[in-house]
XYZ file of C-alpha atoms in Angstrom:
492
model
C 0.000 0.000 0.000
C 1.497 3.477 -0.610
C 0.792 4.568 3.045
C -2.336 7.444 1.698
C -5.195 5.879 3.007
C -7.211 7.831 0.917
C -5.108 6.972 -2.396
C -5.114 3.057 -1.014
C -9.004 3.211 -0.767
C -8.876 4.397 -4.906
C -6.658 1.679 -5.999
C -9.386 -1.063 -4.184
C -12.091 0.600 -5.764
C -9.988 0.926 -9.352
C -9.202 -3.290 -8.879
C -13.523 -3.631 -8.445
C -16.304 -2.814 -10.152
C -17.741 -2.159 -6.967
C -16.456 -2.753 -3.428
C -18.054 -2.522 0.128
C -16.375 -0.513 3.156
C -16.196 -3.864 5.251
C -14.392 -5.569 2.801
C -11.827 -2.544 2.411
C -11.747 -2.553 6.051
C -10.655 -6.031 6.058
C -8.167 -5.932 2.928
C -6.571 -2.546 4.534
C -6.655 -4.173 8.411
C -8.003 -0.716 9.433
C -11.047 -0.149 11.882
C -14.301 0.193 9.526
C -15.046 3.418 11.087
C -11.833 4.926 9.986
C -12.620 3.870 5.996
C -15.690 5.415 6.411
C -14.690 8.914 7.308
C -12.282 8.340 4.151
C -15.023 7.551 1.888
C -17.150 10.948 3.482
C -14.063 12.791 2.439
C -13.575 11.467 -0.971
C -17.684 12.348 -1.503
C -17.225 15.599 -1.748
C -14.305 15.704 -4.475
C -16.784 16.552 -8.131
C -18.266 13.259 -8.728
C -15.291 11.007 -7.807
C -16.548 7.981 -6.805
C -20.095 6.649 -6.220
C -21.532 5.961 -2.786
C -24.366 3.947 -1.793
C -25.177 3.471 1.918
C -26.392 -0.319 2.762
C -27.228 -2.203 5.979
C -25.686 -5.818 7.034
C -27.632 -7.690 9.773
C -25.340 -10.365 11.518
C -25.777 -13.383 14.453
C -23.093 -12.942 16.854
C -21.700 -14.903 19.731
C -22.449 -13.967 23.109
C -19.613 -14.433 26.304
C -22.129 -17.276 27.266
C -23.189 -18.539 23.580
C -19.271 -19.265 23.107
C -19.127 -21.510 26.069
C -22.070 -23.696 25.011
C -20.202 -23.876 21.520
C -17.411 -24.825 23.632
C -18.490 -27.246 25.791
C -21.691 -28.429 24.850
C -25.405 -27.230 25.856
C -27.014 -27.101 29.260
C -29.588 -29.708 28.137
C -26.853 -32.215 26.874
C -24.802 -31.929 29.731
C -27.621 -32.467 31.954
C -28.919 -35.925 29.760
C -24.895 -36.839 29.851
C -24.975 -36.144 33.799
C -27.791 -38.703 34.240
C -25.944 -42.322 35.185
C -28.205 -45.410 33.807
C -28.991 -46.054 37.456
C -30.556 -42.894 38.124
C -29.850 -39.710 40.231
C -31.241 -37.623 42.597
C -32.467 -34.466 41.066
C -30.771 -32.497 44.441
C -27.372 -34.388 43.316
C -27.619 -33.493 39.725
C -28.520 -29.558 39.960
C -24.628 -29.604 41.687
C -23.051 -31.557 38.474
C -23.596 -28.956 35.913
C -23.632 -24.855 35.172
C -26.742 -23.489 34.745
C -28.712 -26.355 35.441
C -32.270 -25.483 36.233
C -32.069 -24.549 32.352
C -30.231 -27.301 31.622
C -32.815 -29.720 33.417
C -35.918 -27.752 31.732
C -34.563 -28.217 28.178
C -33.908 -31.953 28.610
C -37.466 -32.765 30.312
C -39.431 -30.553 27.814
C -37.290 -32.550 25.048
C -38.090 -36.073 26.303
C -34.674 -37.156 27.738
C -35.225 -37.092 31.219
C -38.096 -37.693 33.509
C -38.200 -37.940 37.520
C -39.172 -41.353 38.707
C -41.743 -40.266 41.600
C -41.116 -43.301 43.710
C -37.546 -43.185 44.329
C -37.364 -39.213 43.299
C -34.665 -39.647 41.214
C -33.978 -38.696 37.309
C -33.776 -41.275 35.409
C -33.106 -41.371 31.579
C -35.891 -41.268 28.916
C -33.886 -42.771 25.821
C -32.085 -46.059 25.631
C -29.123 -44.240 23.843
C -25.676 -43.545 25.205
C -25.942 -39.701 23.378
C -28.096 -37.615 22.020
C -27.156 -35.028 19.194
C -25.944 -31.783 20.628
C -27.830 -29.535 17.718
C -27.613 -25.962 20.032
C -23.881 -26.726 20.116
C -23.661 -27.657 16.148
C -25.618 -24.345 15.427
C -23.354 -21.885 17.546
C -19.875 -23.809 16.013
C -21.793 -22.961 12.711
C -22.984 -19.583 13.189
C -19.852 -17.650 11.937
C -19.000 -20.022 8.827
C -22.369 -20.844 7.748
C -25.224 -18.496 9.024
C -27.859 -18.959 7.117
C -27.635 -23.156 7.655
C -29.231 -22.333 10.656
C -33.689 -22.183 10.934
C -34.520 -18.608 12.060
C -37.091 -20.367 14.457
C -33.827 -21.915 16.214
C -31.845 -18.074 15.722
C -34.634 -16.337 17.961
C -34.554 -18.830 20.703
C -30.958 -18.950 20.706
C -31.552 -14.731 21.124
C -34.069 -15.809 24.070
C -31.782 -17.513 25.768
C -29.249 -14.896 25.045
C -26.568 -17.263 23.583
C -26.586 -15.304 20.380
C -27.489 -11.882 19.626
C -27.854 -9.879 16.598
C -25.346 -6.885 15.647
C -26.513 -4.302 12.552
C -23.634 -2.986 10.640
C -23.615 -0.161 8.203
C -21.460 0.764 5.651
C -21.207 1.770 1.822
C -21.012 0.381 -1.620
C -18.307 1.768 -3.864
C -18.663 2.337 -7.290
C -16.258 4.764 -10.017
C -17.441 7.936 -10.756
C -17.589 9.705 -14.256
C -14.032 11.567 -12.337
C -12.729 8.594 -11.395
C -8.814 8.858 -10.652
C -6.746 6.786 -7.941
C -4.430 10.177 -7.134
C -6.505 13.127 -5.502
C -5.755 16.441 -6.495
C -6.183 19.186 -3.684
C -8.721 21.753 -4.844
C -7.856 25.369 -3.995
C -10.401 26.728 -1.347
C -9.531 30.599 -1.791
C -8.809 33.420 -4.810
C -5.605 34.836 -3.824
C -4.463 38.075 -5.313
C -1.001 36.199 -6.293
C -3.026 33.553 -8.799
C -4.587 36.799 -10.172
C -1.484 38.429 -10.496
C 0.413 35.651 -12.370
C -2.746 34.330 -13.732
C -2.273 30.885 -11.855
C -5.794 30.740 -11.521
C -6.528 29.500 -15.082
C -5.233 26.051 -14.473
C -6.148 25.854 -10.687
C -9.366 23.788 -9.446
C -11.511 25.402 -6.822
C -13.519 23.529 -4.629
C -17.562 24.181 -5.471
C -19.102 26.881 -3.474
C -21.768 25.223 -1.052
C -24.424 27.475 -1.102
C -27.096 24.890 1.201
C -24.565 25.086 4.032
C -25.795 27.225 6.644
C -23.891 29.440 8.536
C -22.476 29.336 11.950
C -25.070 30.048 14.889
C -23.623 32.233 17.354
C -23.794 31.974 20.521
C -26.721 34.522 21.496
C -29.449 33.970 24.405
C -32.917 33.180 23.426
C -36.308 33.944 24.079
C -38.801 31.419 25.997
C -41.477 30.755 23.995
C -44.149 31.464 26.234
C -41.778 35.101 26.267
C -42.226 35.061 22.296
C -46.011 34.402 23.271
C -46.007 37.000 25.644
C -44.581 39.781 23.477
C -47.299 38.432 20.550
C -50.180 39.181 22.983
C -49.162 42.278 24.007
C -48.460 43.627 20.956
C -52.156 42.514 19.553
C -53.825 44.837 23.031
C -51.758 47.543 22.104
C -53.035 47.287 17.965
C -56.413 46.932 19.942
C -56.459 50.153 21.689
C -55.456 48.734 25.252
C -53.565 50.666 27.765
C -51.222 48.244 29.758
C -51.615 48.528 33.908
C -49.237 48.198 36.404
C -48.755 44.414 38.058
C -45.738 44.661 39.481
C -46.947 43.922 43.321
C -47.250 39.825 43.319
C -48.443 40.313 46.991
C -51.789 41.431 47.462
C -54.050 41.533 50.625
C -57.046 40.122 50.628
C -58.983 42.914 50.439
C -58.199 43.875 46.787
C -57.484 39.806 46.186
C -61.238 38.952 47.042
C -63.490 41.010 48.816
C -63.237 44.094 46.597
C -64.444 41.371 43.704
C -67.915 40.465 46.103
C -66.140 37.057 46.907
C -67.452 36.049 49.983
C -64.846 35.216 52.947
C -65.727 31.532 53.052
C -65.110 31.289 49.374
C -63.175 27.984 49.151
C -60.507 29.950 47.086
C -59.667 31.304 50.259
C -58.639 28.388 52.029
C -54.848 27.193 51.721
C -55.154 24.244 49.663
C -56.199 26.995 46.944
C -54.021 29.643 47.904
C -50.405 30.619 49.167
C -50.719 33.134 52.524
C -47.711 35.155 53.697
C -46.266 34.370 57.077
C -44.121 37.628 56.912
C -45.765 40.386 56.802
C -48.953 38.460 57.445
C -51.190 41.703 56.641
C -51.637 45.169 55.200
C -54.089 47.717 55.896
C -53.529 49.108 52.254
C -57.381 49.432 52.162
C -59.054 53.062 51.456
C -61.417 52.807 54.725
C -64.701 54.687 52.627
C -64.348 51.962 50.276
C -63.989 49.045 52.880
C -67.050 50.267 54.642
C -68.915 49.788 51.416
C -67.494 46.550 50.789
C -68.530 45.654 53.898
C -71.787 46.798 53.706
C -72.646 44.917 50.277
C -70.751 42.134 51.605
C -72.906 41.437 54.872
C -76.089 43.082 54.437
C -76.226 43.516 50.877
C -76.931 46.716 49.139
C -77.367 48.470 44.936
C -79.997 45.970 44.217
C -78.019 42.543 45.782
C -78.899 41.258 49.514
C -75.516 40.261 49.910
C -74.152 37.067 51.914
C -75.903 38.033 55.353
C -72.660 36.933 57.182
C -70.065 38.925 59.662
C -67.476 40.239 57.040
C -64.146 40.297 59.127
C -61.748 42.913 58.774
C -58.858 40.745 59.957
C -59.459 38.165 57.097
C -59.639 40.946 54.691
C -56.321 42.455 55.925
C -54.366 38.989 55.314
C -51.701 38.791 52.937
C -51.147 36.549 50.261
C -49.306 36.042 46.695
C -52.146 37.492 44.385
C -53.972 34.228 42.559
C -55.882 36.694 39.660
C -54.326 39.884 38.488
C -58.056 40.964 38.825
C -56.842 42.238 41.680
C -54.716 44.833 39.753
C -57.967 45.390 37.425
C -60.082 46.443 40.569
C -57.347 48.998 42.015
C -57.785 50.361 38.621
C -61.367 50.715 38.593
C -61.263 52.430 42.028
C -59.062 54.748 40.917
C -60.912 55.661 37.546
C -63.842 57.023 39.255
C -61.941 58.813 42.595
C -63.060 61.817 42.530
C -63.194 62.491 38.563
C -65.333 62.015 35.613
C -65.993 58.409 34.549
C -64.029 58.063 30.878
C -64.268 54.768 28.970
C -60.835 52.522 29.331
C -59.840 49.571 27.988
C -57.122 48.028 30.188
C -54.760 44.754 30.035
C -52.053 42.915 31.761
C -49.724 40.207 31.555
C -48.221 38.612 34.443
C -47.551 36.081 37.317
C -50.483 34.621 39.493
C -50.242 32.197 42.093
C -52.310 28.949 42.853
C -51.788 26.223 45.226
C -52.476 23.564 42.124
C -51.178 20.138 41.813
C -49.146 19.821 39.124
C -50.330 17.977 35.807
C -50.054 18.264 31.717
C -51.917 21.641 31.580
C -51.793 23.323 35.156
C -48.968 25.025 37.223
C -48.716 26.720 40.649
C -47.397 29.761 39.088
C -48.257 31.080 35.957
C -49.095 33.826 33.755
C -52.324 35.526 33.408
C -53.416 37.877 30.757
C -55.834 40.225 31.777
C -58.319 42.399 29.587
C -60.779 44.759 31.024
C -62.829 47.193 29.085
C -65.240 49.474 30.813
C -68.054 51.520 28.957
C -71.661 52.652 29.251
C -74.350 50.058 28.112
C -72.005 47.370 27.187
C -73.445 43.803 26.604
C -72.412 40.336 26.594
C -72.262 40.574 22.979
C -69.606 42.865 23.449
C -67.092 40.718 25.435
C -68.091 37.391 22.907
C -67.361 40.034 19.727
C -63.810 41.398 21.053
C -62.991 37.619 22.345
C -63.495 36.122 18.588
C -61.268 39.433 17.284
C -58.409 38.529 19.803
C -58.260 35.341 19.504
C -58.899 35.358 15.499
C -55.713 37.909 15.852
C -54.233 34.916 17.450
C -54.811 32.751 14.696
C -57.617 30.646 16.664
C -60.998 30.429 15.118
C -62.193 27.204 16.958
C -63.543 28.913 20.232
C -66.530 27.508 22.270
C -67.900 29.156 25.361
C -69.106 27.568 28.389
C -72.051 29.174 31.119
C -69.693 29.308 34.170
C -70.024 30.547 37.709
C -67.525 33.725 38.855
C -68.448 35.393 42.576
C -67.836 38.575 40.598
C -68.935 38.363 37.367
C -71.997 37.836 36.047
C -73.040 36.114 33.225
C -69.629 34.359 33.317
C -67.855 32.237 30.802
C -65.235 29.445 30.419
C -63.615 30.226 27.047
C -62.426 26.795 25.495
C -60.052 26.314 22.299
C -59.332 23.171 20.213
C -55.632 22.157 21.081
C -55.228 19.613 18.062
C -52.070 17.993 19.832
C -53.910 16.751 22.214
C -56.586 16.150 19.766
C -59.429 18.077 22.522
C -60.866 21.118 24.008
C -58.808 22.525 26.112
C -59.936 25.461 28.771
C -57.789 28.896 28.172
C -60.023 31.381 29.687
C -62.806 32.766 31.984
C -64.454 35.799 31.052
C -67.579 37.605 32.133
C -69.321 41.037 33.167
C -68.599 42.421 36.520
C -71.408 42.642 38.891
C -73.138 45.646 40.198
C -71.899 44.540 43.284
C -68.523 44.961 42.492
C -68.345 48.191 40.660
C -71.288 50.391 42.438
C -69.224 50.292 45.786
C -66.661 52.012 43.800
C -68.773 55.001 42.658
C -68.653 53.821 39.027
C -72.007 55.763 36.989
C -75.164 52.635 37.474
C -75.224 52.923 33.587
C -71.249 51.807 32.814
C -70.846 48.361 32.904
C -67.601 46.424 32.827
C -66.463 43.712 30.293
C -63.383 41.087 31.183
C -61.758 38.020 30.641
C -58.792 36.008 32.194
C -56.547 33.845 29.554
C -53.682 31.950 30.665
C -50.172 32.135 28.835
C -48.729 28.953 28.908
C -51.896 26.825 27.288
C -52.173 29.314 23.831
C -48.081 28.704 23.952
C -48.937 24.833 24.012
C -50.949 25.033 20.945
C -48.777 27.548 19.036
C -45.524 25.420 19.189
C -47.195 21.931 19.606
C -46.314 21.171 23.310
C -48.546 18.505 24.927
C -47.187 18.926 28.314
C -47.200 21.890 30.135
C -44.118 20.477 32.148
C -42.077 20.347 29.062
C -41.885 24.101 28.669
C -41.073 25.099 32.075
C -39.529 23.218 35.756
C -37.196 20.645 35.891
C -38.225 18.089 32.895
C -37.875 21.239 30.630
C -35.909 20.369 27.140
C -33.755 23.607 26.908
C -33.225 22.889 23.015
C -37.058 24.240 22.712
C -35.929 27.439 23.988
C -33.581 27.457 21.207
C -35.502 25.939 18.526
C -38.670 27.399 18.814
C -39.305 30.112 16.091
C -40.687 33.504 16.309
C -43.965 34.272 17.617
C -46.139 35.267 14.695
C -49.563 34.627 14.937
């Protein structure tokens, strides 16, 4: 060989008509792995040589399959263990390796049975041998493969004597370029092959133009960020104004009981919600307001007859990490009307809430909300289902369904459902409804202006847009990073 691997790979293929890697592996004595990179490297020299990828399935020898082709199956050397006389079956499990299979084998073959009476094995056949044909296939198995039933191959797999190996390599054939000597081509114009016009008779290497270039290394957007940005870009084409949500502790006040949510609501207990243990409470509550709350709250009041219960100050002052930024929307409210002239708004947010949820394929413990809230005189149900089918048609989802629901503070409420074709069903992304008098009337809003909103979650629309089934695969500790940089930009 003339000690260029590459050159000696040529010559093999020159001597053929066509030639596989494994047998220029074995002609060479080089490893088959280090052929192949030769043969990736002659591919891209202008039509050189021919390659054709192919697939070789082969029975191999296991550690234990080449001591039964050694000495002799379990079976056989459990039949040759058994005197004419008899044994005890105790005795004869100590003669040979792996007997219990051994013993199996020979009675489910006939050699052997156990003589009840004396409980002792005793020989079936009145023959000094029988034929060792496990043995005779694994001494065969390299030299003659296919002499061997496939029924026989997948037991011998079973009983992991053999197993199978899958080997891949390439077919060789001459290319219209052929040549056993490889020319380097040039890679780069210099301005010396211009200048002595060297260039004329010099090769270049083709110009790859499918390559792509080199990613640099450059953080990345989450996707439900990408999301995010999406959905806040569609309120602001919308007319929105964004409000301010960046207190993620609340008190309970603004949490619940400025929404008419009664203080045994079960949202308030602490399966449903996470409490503070330090500070504990806040007395961030306007104390005109509160006595209105109150007042609605336990004796009722602007039409309603309330809950008729002993609304507790203390419970209302209790802190807690806010689980609706509805809590935001109603600080908002209160301050639209105090002490100026009611003007329509249309508000929104996007940001963290906090629920004491058990974990599963579409919920969290802390998650984003989006927020809308419009607020008008003489709006209508009609008018929170018509901008709901405009945001989420902006959103590129026309399959919406909408649910009767029950909300403390809204009312008539909604559950707004999408189809998430991943997971090939209807999938919850929203609640939505019409704040009650209730709610709004405490906070000196006109009787006439009535007040449109709806809650979507973040992470679900994100599901559908990039095709994630499990909620847990975007965020927490099963997360596949790769997403983050993978995932395209958000255009809906």
């Amino acid at each position: 060989m003339s000690g260029n691997l590459s050159e000696d790979v040529l010559k093999i293929v020159n001597d053929n008509e066509q030639v596989d890697t494994v047998r220029i592996s074995s002609i060479l004595g080089e490893d088959h792995q280090k052929v192949v990179g030769i043969v990736k490297s002659l591919q891209v020299l202008d039509d050189l040589v021919v390659v054709e990828p192919l697939t070789h399935t082969q029975w191999i020898l296991t550690a234990e399959g080449a001591e039964v082709a050694k000495n002799g199956s379990y079976e056989v050397l459990i039949f040759n263990a058994v005197p004419s006389g008899g044994i005890a079956q105790a005795e004869l499990m100590k003669t040979v390796p792996n007997a219990k299979i051994g013993f199996s084998k020979a009675m489910s073959k006939g050699w052997i049975s156990i003589d009840k009476s004396t409980n002792t094995v005793v020989r079936k056949v009145e023959v000094d041998s029988v034929e060792d044909e496990v043995q005779r296939h694994l001494q065969q198995l390299n030299a003659n493969e296919d002499s061997i039933p496939a029924k026989c191959k997948q037991d011998y797999s079973k009983r992991k004597l053999i197993r199978e190996v899958i080997t891949k390599s390439f077919l060789l054939k001459k290319g219209s370029k052929f040549s056993t000597s490889i020319s380097k081509l040039e890679t780069e114009l210099t301005p010396e092959m211009i200048a002595d016009g060297s260039w004329k008779n010099v090769k270049f290497k083709a110009y790859n133009f499918d390559a792509l270039g080199q990613i640099s290394q450059s953080g990345n957007l989450h996707p439900v960020m990408k999301v995010r940005s999406e959905f806040r870009q569609i309120f602001l084409e919308m007319g929105f104004t964004e409000m301010p949500t960046n207190n993620y502790v609340e008190n309970s006040f603004w949490n619940f009981d400025a929404l008419f949510q009664p203080q045994q609501h079960p949202a308030r207990d602490a399966h449903d919600t996470f409490f503070l243990k330090d500070p504990s409470t806040s007395d961030d509550m306007p104390s005109e307001y509160l006595q209105k709350v109150k007042t609605v709250h336990s004796e009722g009041g602007y039409g309603s007859v309330g809950y008729k219960y002993n609304w507790s100050v203390d419970e209302a002052r209790k802190n807690l990490l806010r689980t609706h930024t509805t809590a935001v929307s109603a600080r908002m409210l209160y301050k639209l009307v105090d002490g100026r002239e009611f003007k329509p708004v249309k508000y929104f947010s996007i940001d963290r809430v906090f629920r004491n949820e058990t974990l599963d394929a579409t919920h969290l413990a802390e998650f984003f909300q989006v927020e809308g809230v419009v607020a008008d005189y003489n709006l209508t149900l009609g008018n929170l289902i018509g901008i709901l089918h405009e945001f989420f048609k902006k959103l590129g989802i026309e399959e919406l369904k909408f649910k009767p629901a029950y909300n403390p503070y809204t009312e008539p409420s909604m559950e707004i459902f999408c189809y998430h074709r991943g997971l090939q069903k209807w999938i919850e992304v929203g609640n939505s409804g019409m704040f009650r008098p209730e709610m709004l009337l405490p906070m000196g809003l006109p009787k006439n202006v009535n007040v449109i909103a709806w809650g979507l979650s973040l992470e679900r629309p994100t599901m559908v847009k990039y095709g994630i089934n499990n909620i847990r695969d975007m965020v927490g500790p099963k997360i596949n990073l790769q997403i983050v940089n993978d995932s395209p930009i958000c255009r809906f």
